[in-house]
Coordinates of C-alpha atoms in Angstrom, one line a residue:
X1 CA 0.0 0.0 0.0
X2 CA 1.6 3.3 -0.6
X3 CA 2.3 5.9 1.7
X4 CA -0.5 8.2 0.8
X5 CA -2.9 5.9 2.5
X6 CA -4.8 7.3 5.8
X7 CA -4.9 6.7 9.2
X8 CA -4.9 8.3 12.7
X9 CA -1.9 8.5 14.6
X10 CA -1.2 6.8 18.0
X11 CA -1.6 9.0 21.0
X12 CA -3.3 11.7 18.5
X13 CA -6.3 13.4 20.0
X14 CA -9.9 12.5 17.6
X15 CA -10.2 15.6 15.3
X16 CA -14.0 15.5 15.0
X17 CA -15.9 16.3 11.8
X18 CA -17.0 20.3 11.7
X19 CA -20.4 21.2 10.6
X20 CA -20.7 24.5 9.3
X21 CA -24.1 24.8 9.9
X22 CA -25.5 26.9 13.4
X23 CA -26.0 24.6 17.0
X24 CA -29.6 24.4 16.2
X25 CA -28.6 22.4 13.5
X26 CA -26.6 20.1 15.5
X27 CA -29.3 19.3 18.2
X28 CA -31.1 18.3 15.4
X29 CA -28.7 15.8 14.3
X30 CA -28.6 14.8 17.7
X31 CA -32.3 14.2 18.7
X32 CA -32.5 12.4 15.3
X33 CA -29.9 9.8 16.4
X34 CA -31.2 9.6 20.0
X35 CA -34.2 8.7 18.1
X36 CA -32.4 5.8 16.2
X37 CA -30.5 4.7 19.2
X38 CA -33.9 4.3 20.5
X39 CA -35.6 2.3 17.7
X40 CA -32.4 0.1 17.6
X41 CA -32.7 -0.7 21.2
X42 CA -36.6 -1.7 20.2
X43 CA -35.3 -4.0 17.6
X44 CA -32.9 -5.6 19.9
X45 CA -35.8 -6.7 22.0
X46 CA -38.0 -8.3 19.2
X47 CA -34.9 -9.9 17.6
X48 CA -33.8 -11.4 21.0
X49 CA -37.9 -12.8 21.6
X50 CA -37.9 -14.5 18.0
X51 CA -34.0 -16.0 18.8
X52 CA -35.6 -17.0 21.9
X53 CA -38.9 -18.7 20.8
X54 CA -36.8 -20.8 18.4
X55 CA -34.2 -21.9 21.2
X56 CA -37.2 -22.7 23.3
X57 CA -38.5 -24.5 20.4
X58 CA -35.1 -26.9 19.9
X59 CA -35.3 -27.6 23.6
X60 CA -38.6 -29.2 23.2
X61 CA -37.6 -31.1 20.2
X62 CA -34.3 -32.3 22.2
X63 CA -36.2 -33.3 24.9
X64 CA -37.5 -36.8 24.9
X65 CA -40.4 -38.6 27.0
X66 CA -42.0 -35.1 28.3
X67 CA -45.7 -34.8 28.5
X68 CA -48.0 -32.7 26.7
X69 CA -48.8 -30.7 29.9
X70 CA -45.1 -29.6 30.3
X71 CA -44.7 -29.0 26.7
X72 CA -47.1 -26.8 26.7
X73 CA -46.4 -24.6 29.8
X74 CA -43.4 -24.5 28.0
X75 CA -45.1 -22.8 24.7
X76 CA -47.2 -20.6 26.8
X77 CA -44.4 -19.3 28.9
X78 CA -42.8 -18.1 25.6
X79 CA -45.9 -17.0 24.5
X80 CA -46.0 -14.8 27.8
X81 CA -42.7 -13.4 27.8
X82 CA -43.0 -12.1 24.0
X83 CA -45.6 -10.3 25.2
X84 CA -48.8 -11.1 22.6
X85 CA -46.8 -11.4 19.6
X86 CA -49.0 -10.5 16.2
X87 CA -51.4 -12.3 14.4
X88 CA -51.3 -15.2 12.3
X89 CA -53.6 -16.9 10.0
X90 CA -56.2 -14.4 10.6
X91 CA -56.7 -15.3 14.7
X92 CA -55.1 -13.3 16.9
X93 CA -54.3 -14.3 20.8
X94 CA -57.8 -13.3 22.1
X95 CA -59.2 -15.6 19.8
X96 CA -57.3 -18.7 20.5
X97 CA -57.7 -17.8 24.1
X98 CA -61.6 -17.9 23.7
X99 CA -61.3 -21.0 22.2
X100 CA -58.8 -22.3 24.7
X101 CA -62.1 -21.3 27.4
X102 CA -64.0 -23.1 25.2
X103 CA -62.8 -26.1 25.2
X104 CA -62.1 -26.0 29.0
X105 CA -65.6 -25.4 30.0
X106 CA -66.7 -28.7 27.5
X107 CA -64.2 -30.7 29.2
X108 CA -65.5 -29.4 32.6
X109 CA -69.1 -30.3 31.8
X110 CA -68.2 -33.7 30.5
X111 CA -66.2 -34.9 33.7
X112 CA -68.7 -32.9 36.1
X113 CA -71.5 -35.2 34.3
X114 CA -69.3 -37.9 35.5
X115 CA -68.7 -36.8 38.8
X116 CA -73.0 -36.7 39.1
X117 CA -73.2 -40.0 38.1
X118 CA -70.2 -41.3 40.7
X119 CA -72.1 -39.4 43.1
X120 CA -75.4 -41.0 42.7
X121 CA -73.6 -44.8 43.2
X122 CA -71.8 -42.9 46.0
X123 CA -75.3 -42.8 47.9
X124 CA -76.2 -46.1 47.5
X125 CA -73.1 -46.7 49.0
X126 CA -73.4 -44.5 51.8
X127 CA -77.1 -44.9 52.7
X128 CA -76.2 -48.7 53.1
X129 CA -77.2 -49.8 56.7
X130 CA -73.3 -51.1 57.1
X131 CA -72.1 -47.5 56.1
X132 CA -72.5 -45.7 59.4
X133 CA -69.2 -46.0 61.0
X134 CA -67.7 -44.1 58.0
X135 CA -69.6 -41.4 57.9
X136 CA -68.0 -39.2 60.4
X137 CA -64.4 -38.8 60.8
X138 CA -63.0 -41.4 63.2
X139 CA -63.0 -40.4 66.9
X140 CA -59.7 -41.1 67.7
X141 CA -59.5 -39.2 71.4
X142 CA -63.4 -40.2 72.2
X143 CA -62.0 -43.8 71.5
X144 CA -58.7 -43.2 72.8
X145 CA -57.2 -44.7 69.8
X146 CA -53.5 -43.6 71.0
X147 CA -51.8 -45.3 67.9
X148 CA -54.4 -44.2 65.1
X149 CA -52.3 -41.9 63.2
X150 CA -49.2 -43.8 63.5
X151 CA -50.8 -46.4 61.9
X152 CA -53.2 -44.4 59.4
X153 CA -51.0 -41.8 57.5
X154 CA -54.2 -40.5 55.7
X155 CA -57.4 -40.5 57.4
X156 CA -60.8 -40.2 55.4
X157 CA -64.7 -40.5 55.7
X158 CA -67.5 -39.6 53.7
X159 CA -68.5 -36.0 55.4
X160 CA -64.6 -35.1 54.1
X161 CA -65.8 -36.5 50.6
X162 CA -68.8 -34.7 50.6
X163 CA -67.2 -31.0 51.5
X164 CA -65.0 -31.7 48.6
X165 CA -67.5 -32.5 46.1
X166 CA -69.3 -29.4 46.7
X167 CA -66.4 -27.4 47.6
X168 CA -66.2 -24.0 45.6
X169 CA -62.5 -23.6 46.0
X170 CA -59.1 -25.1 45.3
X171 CA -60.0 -28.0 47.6
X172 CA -62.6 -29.6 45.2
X173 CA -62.3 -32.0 43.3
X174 CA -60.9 -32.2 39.8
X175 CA -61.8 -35.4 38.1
X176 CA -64.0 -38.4 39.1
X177 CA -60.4 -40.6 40.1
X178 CA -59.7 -38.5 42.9
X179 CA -63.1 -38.9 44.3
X180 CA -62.7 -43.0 43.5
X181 CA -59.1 -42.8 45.4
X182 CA -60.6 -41.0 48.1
X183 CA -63.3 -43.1 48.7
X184 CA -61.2 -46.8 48.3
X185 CA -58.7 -45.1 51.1
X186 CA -62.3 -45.0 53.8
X187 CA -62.5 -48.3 53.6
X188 CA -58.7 -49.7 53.2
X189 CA -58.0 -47.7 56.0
X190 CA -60.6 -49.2 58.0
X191 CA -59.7 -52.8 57.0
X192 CA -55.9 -52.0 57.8
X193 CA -56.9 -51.0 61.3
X194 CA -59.5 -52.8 62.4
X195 CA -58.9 -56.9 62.9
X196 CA -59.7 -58.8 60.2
X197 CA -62.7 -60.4 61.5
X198 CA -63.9 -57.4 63.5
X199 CA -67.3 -55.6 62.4
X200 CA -65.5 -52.5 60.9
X201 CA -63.2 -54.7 58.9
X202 CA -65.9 -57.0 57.6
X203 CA -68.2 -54.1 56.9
X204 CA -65.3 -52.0 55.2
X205 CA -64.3 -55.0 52.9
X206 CA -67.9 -55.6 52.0
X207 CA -68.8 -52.1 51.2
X208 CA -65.4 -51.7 49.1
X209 CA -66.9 -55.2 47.2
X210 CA -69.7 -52.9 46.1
X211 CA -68.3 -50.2 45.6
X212 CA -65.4 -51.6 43.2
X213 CA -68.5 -53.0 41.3
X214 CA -70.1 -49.7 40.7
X215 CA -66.7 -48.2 40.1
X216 CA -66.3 -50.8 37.3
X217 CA -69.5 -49.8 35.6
X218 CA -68.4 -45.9 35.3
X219 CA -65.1 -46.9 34.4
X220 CA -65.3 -47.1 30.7
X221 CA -67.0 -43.8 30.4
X222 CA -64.1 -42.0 32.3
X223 CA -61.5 -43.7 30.5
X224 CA -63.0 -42.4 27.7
X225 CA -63.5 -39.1 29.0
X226 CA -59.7 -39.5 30.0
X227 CA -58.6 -40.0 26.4
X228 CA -60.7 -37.1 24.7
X229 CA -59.1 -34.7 27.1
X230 CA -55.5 -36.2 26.4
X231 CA -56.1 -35.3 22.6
X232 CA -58.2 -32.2 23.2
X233 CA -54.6 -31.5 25.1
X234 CA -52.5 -32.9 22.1
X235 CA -54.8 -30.9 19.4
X236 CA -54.8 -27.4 21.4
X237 CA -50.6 -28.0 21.8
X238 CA -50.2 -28.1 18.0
X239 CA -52.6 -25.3 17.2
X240 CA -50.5 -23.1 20.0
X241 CA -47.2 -24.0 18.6
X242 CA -49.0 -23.2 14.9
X243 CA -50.1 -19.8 15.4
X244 CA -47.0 -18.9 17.6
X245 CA -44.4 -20.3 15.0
X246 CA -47.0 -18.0 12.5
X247 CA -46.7 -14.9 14.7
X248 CA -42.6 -15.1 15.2
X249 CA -42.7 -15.6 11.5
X250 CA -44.7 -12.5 11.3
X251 CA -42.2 -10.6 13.9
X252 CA -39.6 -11.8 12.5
X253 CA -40.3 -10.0 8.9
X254 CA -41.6 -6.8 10.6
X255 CA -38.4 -6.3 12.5
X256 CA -35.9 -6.9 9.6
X257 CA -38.2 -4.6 7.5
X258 CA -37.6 -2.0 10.0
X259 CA -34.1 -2.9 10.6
X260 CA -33.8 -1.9 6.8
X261 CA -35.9 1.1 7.4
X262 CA -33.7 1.9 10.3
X263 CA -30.1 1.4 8.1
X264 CA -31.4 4.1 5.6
X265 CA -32.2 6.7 8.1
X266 CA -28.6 6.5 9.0
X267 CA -27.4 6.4 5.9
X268 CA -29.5 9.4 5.1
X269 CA -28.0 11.0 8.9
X270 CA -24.5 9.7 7.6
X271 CA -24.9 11.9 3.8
X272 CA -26.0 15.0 5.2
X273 CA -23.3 15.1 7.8
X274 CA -20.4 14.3 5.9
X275 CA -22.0 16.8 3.0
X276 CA -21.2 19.2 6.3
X277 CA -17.6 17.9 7.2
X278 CA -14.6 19.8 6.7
X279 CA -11.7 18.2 4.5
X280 CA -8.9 16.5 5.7
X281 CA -5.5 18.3 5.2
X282 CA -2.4 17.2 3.5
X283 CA -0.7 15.9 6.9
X284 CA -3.4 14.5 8.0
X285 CA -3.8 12.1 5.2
X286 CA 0.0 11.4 5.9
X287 CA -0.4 10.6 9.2
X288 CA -3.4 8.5 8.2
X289 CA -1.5 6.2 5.8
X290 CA 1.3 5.6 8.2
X291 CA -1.1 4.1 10.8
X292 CA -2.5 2.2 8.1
X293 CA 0.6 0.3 7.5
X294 CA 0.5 -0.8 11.6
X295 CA -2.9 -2.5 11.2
X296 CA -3.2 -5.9 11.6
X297 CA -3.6 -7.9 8.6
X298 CA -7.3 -8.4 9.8
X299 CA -7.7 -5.1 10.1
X300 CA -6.2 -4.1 7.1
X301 CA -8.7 -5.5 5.2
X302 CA -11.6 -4.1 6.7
X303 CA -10.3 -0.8 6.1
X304 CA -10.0 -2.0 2.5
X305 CA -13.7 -2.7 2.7
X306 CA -14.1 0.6 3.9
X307 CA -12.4 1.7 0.7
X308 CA -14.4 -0.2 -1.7
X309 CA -17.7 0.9 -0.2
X310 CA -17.6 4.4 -1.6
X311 CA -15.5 3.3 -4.5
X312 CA -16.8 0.6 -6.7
X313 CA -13.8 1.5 -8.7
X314 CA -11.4 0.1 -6.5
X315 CA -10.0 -3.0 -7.0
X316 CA -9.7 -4.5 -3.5
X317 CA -9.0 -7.9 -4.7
X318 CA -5.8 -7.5 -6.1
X319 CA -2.6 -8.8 -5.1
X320 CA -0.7 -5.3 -4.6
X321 CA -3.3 -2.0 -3.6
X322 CA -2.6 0.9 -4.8
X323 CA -4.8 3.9 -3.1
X324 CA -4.7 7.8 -4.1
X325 CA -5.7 9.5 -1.3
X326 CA -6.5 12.7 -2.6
X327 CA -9.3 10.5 -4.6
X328 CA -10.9 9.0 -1.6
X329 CA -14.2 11.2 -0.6
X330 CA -14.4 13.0 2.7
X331 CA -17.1 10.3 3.9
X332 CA -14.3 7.1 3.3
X333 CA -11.3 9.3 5.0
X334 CA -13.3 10.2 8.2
X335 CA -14.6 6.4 8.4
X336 CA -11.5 5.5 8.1
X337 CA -9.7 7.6 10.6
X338 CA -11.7 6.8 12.9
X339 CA -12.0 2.9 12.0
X340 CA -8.0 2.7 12.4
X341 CA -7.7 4.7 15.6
X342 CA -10.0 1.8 17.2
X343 CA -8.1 -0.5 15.9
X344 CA -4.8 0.5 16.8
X345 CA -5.9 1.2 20.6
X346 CA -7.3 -2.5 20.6
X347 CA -3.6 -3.8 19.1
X348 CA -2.0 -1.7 22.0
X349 CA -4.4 -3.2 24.8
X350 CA -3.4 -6.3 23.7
X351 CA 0.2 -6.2 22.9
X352 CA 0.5 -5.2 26.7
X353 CA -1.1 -8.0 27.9
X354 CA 1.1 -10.2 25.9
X355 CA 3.6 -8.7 27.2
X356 CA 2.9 -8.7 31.2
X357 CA 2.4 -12.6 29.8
X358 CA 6.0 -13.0 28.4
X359 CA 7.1 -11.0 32.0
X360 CA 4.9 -13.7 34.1
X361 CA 6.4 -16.6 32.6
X362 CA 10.3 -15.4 32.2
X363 CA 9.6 -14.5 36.0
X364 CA 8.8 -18.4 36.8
X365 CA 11.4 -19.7 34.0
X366 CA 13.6 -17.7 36.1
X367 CA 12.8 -19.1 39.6
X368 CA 12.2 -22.8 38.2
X369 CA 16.1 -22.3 37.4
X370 CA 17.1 -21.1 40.8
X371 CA 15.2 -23.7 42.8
X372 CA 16.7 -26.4 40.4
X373 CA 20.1 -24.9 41.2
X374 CA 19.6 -24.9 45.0
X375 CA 19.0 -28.0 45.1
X376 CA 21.9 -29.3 43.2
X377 CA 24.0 -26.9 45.5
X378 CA 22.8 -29.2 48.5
X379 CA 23.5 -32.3 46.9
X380 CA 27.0 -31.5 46.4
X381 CA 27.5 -30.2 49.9
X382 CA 26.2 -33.3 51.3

């Protein structure tokens, strides 16, 4: 490269474009770029949701022998931190919500159908004349039964049932098998602690017999129950992961359309100020050139880059570049004084922490040798 290159000088204070034009001018300048700082920092955010609905998205994949449950949490909690992301395929959030309700309050109705229906065998069950001692919850002081809850980890009767059937909170039950598990554990844990051959224990066995048979008569029904809710789950997971693919798709256009949008304004910003900039001087471009030679070869060829942008003339490819500086526009001298002064601090930085390296390991090449030494020096005196 020949010496009329440019480049800033090491340890040479920034010389700073002048604008010709009055301070109002220049706060003008500056609230536009505070504006594009702004819109940049916007961008960032949508950029980093769409990178992180598709990381989410290959963790899910990777993930083997998860339920449909968990992989869904996992879509909604996405869903949640991008905050409502657009439309897709003409329904929007609000509407897949809705039908999200939908389908909860059908499921709902179907298994509270068969909750009426376990109820009704659950009174011929309790209204048997053997049924009374379970009724109630066991009086374990009145009996003084000292070792009752050592023995029975769970205690349960029918009035507890009951309360949770028609419970209007938390506490109530949510399908017909935690009723049926309820109800099994009145009688088991009557049988396991009550003598085998004692009333409780007979009566307990024989209402369990019925029970089981009444159980088994449902059963079908709630498996099948069981199942439609397992696809409803299934179906409702792919149409989530359908529209919310659609909508990152969606964001995922918008913000590199206004990324685009975003680059011209700057190069509009970046036309007008260096239409304003004053030109570089003789020595300067000297100066310039010789701290173009220090670059890196790395570096070097970004700065060519820088070159060829403004230039389509210049032939950056060749073996040998030749560059006239005095034929380089103001724009291409000022990016590259300030490209190389960057550059030049970052060699600096790091030459001196090679170097404290080098001093760090001459140090302890230097000690090594001593201790070696020492210990030779005993040897020979003993």
């Amino acid at each position: 490269m020949e010496e009329s290159s440019v480049a800033a000088v090491e340890n040479e204070p920034m010389a700073a474009p002048l604008l010709s034009n009055p301070e109002t001018e220049v706060d003008g300048f500056k609230h536009r770029v505070d504006g594009i700082i702004f819109k940049a920092d916007e961008l960032e955010k949508k950029v980093n949701e769409v990178v992180q609905f598709y990381e989410s998205k290959k963790q899910v994949n990777n993930s083997k022998g998860n339920s449909v449950v968990r992989e869904k949490d996992k879509l909604v909690g996405v869903r949640n931190t991008n905050g409502g992301v657009g439309n897709s395929g003409g329904r929007n959030n609000e509407q897949m919500q809705v039908d999200g309700c939908r389908k909860e309050v059908v499921c709902s109705k179907r298994m509270q159908d068969l909750m009426r229906q376990f109820g009704t065998f659950l009174r011929q069950i309790t209204n048997h004349r053997r049924a009374r001692p379970f009724l109630e919850p066991v009086d374990v002081k009145g009996l003084g039964l000292d070792d009752y809850y050592e023995v029975i980890k769970k205690p349960m009767d029918f009035h507890t049932i009951q309360n949770r059937m028609e419970a209007k909170d938390d506490t109530r039950y949510k399908n017909v098998r935690e009723i049926y598990s309820d109800v099994r554990l009145v009688f088991t844990n009557a049988m396991k602690y009550n003598k085998e051959r004692s009333d409780i224990h007979v009566a307990a066995k024989t209402l369990l017999d019925k029970f089981q048979e009444k159980w088994l008569q449902l059963l079908p029904k709630v498996v099948e129950e069981e199942t439609r809710q397992k696809e409803d789950e299934a179906q409702e997971l792919v149409n989530m992961q359908i529209a919310q693919e659609a909508a990152i798709a969606r964001l995922a256009r918008d913000t590199d359309n206004e990324l685009n949008e975003l680059n011209l304004h700057l190069e509009d910003i970046r036309k007008v100020v260096v239409q304003r900039c004053r030109k570089m001087s003789t020595d300067e471009k000297r100066k310039l050139g010789v701290s173009l030679s220090k670059l890196s070869a790395e570096d070097l060829n970004k700065a060519i880059e820088i070159i060829a942008q403004d230039n389509p003339n210049f032939q950056s490819t060749a073996e040998v570049v030749h560059l006239d500086m005095d034929a380089q526009s103001k724009s291409t001298l000022w990016r590259l004084k300030f490209f190389v002064k960057e550059a030049l601090e970052l060699q600096a930085k790091s030459s001196a922490s090679k170097g404290d390296d080098n001093s760090k390991r001459k140090k302890e090449i230097c000690d090594a040798l001593a201790k070696t030494a020492k210990k030779r020096s005993k040897k020979l005196l003993s």
